[in-house]
Every structure is written in C-alpha cells, then in structure tokens.
Short mmCIF file of C-alpha atoms in Angstrom, two decimals:
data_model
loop_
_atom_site.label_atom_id
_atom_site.label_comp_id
_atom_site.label_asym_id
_atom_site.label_seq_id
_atom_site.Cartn_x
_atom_site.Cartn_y
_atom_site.Cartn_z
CA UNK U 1 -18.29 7.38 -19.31
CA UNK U 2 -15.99 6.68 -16.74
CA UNK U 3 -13.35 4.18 -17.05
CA UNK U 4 -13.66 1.00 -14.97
CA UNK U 5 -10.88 -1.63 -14.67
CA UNK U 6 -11.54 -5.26 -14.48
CA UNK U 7 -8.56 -5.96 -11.77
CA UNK U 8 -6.44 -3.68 -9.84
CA UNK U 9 -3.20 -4.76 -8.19
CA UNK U 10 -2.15 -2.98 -5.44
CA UNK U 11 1.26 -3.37 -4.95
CA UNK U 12 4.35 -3.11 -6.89
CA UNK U 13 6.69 -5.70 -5.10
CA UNK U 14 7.14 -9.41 -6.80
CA UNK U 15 3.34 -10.64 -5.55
CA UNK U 16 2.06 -7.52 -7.31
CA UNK U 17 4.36 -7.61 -10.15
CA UNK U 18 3.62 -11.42 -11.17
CA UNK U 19 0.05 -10.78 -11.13
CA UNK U 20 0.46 -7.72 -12.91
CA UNK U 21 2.81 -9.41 -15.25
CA UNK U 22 0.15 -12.34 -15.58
CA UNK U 23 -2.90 -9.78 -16.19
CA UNK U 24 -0.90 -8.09 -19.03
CA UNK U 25 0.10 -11.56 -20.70
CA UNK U 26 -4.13 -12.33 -20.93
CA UNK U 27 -4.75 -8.76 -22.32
CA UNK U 28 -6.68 -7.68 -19.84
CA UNK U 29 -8.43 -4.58 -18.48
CA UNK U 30 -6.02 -4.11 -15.58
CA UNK U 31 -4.92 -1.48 -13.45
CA UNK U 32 -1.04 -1.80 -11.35
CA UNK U 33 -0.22 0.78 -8.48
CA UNK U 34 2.80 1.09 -6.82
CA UNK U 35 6.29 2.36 -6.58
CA UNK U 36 8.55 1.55 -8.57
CA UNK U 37 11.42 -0.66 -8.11
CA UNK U 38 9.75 -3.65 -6.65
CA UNK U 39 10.34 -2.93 -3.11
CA UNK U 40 13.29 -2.00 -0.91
CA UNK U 41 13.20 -5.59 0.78
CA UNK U 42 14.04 -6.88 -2.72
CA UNK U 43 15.98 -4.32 -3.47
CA UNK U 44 18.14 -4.22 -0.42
CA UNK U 45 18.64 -8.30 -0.04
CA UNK U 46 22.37 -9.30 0.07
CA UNK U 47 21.72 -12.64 -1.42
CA UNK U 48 19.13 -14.28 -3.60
CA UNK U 49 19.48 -18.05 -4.23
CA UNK U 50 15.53 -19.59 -3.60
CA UNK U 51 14.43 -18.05 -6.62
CA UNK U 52 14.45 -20.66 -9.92
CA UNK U 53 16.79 -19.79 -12.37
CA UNK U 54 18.26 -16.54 -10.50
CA UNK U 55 20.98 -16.66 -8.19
CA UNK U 56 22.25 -12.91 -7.25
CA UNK U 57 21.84 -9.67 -4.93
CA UNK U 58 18.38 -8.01 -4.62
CA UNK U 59 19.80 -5.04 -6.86
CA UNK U 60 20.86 -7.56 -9.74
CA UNK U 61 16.99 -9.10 -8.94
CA UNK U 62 15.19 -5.69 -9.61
CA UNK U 63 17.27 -4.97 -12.40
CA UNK U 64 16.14 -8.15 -14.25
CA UNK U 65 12.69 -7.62 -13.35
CA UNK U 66 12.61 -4.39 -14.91
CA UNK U 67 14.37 -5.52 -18.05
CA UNK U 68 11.53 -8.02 -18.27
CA UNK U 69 8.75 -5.40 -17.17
CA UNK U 70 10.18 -3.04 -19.96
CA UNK U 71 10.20 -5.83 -22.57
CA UNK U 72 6.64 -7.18 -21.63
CA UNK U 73 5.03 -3.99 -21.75
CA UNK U 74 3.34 -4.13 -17.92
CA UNK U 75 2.42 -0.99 -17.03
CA UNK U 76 2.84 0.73 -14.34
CA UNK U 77 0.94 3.87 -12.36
CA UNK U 78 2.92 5.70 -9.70
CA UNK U 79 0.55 5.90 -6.67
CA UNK U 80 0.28 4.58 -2.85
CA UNK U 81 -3.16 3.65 -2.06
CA UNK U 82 -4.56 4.68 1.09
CA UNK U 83 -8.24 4.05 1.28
CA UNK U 84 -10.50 1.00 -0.82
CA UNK U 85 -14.22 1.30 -0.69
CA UNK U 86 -16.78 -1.21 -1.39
CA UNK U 87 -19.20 -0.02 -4.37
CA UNK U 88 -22.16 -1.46 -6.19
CA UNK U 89 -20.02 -1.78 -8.91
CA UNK U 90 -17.17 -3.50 -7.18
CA UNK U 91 -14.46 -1.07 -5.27
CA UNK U 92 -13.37 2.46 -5.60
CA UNK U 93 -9.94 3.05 -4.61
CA UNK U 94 -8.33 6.08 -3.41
CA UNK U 95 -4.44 7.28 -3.61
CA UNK U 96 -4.04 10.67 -2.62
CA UNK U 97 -5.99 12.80 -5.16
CA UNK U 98 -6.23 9.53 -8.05
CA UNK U 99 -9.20 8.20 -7.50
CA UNK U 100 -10.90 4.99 -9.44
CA UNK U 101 -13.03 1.85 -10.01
CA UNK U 102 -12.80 -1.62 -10.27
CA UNK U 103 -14.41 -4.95 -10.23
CA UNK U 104 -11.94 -6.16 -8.20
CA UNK U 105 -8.52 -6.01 -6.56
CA UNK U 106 -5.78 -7.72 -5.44
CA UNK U 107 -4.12 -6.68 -2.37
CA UNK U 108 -0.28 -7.39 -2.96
CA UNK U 109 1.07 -4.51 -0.20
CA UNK U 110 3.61 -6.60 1.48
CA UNK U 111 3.87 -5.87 5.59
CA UNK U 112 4.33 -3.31 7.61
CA UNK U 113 8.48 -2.42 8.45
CA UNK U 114 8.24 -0.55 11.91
CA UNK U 115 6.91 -2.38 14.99
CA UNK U 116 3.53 -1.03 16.21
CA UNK U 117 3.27 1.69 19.04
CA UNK U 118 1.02 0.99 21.88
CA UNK U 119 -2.26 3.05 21.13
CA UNK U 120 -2.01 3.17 17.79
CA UNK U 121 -5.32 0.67 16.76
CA UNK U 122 -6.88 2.56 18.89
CA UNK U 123 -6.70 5.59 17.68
CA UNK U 124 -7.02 4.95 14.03
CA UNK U 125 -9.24 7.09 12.51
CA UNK U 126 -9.42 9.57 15.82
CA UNK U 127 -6.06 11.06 15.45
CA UNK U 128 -3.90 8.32 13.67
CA UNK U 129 -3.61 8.14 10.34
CA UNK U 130 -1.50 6.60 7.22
CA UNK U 131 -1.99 9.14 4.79
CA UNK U 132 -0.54 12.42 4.70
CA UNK U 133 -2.46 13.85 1.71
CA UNK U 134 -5.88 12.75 2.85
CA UNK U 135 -5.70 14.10 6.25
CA UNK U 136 -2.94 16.44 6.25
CA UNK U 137 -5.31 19.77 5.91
CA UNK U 138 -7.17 18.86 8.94
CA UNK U 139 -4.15 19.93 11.41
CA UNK U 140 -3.76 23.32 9.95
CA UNK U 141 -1.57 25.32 12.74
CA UNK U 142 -1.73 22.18 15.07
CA UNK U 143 0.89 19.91 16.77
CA UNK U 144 1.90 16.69 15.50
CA UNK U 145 3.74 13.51 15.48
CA UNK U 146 5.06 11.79 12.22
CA UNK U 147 6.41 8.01 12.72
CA UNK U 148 8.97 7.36 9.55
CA UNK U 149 10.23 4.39 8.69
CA UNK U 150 12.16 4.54 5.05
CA UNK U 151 13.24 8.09 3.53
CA UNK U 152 11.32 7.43 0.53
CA UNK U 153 8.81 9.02 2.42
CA UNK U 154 10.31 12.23 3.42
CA UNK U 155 8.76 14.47 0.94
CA UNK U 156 5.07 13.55 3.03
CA UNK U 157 6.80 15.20 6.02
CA UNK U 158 7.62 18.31 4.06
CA UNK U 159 3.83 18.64 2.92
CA UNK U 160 2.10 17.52 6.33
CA UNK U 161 4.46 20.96 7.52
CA UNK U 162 3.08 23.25 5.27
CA UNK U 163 -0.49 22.96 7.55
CA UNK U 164 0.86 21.77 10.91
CA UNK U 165 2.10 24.46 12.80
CA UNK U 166 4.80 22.18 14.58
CA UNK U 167 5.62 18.51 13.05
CA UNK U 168 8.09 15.91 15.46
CA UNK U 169 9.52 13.70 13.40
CA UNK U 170 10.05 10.24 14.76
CA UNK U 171 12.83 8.05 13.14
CA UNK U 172 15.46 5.41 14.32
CA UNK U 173 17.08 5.64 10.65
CA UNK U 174 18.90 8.30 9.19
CA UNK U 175 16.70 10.85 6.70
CA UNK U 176 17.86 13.48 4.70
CA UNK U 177 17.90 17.21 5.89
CA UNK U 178 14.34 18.38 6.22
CA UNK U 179 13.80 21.83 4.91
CA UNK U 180 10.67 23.17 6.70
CA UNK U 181 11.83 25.02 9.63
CA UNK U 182 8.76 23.66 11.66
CA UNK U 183 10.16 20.22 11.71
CA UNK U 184 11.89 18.92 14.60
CA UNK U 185 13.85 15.16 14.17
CA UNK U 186 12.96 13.18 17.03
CA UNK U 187 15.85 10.29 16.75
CA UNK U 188 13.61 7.50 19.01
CA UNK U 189 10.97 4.92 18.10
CA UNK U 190 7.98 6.49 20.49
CA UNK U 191 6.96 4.29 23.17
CA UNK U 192 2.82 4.60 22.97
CA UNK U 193 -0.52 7.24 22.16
CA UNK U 194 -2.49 8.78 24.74
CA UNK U 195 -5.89 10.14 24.95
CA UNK U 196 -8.93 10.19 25.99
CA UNK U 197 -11.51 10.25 22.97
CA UNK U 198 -8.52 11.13 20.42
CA UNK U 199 -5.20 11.54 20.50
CA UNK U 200 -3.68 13.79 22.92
CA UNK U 201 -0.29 13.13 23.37
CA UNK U 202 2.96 11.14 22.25
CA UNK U 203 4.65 9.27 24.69
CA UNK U 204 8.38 9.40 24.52
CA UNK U 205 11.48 8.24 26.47
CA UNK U 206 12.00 11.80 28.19
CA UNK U 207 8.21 11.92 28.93
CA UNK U 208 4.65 12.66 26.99
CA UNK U 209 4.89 15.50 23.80
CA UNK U 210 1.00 16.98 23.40
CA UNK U 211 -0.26 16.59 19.67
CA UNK U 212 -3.39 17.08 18.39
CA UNK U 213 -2.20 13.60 15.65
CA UNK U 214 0.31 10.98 14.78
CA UNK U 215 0.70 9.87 11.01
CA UNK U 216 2.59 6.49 10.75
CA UNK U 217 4.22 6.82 7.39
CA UNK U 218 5.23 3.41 6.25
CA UNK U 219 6.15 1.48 2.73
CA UNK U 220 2.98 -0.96 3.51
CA UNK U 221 0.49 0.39 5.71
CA UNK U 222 -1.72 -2.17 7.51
CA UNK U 223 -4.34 -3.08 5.55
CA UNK U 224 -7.04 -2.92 7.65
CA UNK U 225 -6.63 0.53 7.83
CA UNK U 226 -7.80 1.47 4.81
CA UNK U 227 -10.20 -1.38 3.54
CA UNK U 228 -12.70 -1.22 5.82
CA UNK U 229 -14.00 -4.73 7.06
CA UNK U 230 -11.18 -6.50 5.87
CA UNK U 231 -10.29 -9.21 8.30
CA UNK U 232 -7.28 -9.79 8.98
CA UNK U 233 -4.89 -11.71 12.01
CA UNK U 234 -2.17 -9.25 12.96
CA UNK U 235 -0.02 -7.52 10.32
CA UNK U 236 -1.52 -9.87 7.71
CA UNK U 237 -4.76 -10.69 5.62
CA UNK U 238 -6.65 -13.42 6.21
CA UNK U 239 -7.85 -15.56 3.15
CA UNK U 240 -9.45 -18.43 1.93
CA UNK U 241 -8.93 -20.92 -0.97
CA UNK U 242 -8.10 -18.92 -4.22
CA UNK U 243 -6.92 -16.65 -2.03
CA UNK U 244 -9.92 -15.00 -1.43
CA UNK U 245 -10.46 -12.52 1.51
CA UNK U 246 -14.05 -11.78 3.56
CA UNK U 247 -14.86 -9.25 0.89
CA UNK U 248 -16.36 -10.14 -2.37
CA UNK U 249 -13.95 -9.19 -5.34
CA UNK U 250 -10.77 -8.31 -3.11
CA UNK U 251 -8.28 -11.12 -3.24
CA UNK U 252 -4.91 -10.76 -1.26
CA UNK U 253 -1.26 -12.14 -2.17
CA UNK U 254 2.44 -12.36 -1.27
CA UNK U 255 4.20 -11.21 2.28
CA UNK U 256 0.40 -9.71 3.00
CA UNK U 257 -0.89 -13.04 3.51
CA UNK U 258 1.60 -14.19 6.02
CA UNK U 259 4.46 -16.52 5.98
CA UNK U 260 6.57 -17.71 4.74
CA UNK U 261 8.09 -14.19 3.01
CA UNK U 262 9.89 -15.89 0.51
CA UNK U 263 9.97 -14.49 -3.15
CA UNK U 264 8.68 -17.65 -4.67
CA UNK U 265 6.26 -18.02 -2.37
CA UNK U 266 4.71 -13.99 -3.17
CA UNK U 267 5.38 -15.09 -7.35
CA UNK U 268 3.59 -17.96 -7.12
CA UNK U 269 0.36 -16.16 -5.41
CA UNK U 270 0.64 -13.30 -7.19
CA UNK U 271 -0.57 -15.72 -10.28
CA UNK U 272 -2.90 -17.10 -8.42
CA UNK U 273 -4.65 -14.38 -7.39
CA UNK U 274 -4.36 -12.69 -10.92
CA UNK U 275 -6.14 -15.95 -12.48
CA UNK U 276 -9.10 -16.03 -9.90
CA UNK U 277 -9.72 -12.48 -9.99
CA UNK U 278 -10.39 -13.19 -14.08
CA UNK U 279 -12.10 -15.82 -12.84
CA UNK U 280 -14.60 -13.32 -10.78
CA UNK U 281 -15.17 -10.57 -13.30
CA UNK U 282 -16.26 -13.50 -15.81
CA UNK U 283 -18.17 -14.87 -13.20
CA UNK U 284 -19.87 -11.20 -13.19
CA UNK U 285 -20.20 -11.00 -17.18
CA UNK U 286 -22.56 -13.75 -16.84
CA UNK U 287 -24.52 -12.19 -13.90
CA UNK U 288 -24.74 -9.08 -15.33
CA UNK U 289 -23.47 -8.58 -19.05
CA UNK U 290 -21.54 -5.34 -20.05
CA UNK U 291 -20.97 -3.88 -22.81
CA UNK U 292 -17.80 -3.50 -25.26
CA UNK U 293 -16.48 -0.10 -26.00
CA UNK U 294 -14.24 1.27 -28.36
CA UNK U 295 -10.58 0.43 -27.25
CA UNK U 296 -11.55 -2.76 -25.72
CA UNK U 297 -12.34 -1.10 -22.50
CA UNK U 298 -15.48 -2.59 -20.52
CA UNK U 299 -18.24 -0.46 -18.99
CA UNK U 300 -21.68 -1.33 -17.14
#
C-alpha cells in the first residue's frame, strides 16, 4: 500500500524547521522537504540578537540548528516542491519526479527574493513557469528566458539547456560559469512579458528578445503558483486563526504569512501550525478511522 504521511512541511527554513522539529518530538507520521541549511537569509545574516538565548551571525545560527537537528533526529528529504494538489485523501504533492500524499501540509516556503516582472501573473501557466523539471521537456529546440535569483539554482539552467535550443539567462548576481554552450548570461533584471495568448517575447533594456517561455527560478516560488486556489494577498498567504489557509488541511507559517520576518516570529508559527495540523488529522481519525500498520505507519 502506498505510504501516506499525516503532515508534510514544506520548507526547510526556521518556520519549517520548528514545526518539523515539533512533529518529530510527538512521534509523528511526518514528512520535511527542503534544502538544507535553513535558508540563505539565515544563513547570510550579519547579526542575530532577537532570537532568545542566541546572540551571533546567521552562519553561527545554522550551525547550531543543525547540531540540534542532528541530535534530535528530524529528518530531512532533499526536494523543492513545485506543485500541491487537493485529493480525496488530503493533498498530493509534487517535487520534480518525488511524488506523495498527505493529510495535510504546512506551507513554511518563506518569500519570494527577486521583484516581480510585469507580465509574469499573467502568463503563469501559458509560458511562465517555476519549475524546470516539470516543464523543461516541453521547449525542446525552442527559445527561452530563465530569471535567476541565487546560484543554488544553476544546475536547473544546465538541464532546461539540454531541450531548449537557446536559453538567456537573466541575473543581476554573479553565477558560476555555465557549461552548456547554448546559454547566453544576460547581466539585467528584465523589464516585463509580452504576448498575446502566451508568451512571446522578453522585454529587455536594449529592446524585446522572442521566446517561446520564461522560467523564474527562485529559492521560494510564490505560492499560488503551485497550490491551486490558495488565496493569498501579494507575495504572501493569507490565513486564519490556527493559521489556517482557504484550503482544508493546508496550514501556512513563517515569512509566507507576511510580516513581520523576524526569526521568532517564523519559530513561534512554525509550532503552531505543527500542533493544529495534529490537531486536523485527529480530527479526521474520528471522521473516518484508519487503520495501524506495521511500523506505526497509518493508511486508509
């Protein structure tokens, strides 16, 4: 039968890590994606000093997390979600080729880095994407745009150019050496995305670039973009008491949820969330009762 978590926690930065960390301390049937190293924001802050009982950089931060991650046993799963579905059973989510199911998750992806281009709602979903290894095969020997914003994500260039038959890079920051020969660096921040029914062009300083798509590869993609229905105001998620969003199950905490984007502040909800998304699965139980087995993990 196939396995099907109680939680998932999307998210690996401190909202995603407390509720992971929280999760793991009730023994639960939990799930934690993310990268690893709780976030570059963390990681690259000069000072931290409105954290209780830690006064340090961001590096000395991370490291201590990690020591207590390691110590605690919190697991971790490599992966960058790109797409959550609503099921009958709760949500399915997607990240790249992992695919699985849960009861119910907790969004914990921190915001966007990278100002939005002009067109780029719009298009989403007609020539604007976030994920390079869902949609990368559909522009096989076509023209397009990539919008980086963090190096970490370099390697998505390299495989969007083994199908695109030309790939513009787009970057204000400086990224390593790329090795396809088909990619060409771009150092601007594009100015908007044309078209008429889908994407048709790029709009730069010296004048539009034709492509047939533009993948914005970011950290933290919106999240609208790939829960579908989620409501949200801006860059962030709208919730409700318990932090709650508009769709049953899928609970949202940390920078995601909008200000202030403090560290205590993401801890703090991070908890939160965890506990009412325990809350909800038990709530379920009763509803519907499931079955025990072996290993302690819980099926319909």
């Amino acid at each position: 039968m196939e396995r099907i978590y109680d939680v998932t926690v999307v998210g690996a930065g401190i909202a995603g890590y407390s509720a992971a960390l929280y999760l793991n301390s009730r023994k639960a049937n939990y799930l934690w994606l993310g990268q690893k190293g709780f976030g570059g924001k963390l990681r690259s802050a000069e000072w931290v000093r409105n954290f209780p009982a830690f006064k340090g950089t961001g590096k000395e931060f991370a490291e201590a997390l990690e020591r207590q991650r390691t110590e605690e046993g919190v697991r971790l799963t490599e992966a960058r979600v790109d797409g959550i579905y609503k099921t009958d059973v709760g949500f399915l989510l997607t990240a790249g080729r992992l695919q699985c199911t849960t009861r119910s998750v907790i969004l914990a992806t921190g915001v966007a880095t990278g100002a939005t281009v002009r067109g780029e709602e719009r298009f989403l979903g007609k020539g604007v994407s976030y994920c390079a290894v869902c949609d990368g095969a559909l522009y096989k020997n076509k023209r397009i745009a990539v919008v980086i914003t963090s190096e970490d994500l370099a390697e998505e260039v390299e495989y969007l150019a083994t199908f695109a038959e030309e790939v513009f890079v787009f970057s204000q920051r400086r990224l390593p050496y790329f090795h396809a020969p088909n990619v060409r660096l771009i150092p601007e921040y594009p100015r908007e995305i044309v078209g008429k029914d889908r994407v048709e062009a790029i709009v730069t300083a010296r004048g539009e670039l034709p492509v047939s798509g533009v993948f914005f590869l970011r950290n933290a993609a919106p999240p609208a973009s790939f829960a579908g229905g989620l409501i949200t105001e801006g860059a962030h998620v709208k919730v409700r008491e318990c932090l709650k969003t508009n769709l049953k199950g899928l609970f949202a905490a940390g920078d995601v949820t909008g200000r202030p984007y403090q560290f205590a502040k993401a801890s703090g909800e991070g908890l939160s969330a965890a506990y009412a998304a325990l809350e909800y699965v038990k709530s379920l139980r009763k509803e519907k009762p499931y079955e025990r087995e072996r290993g302690g993990t819980l099926y319909y």
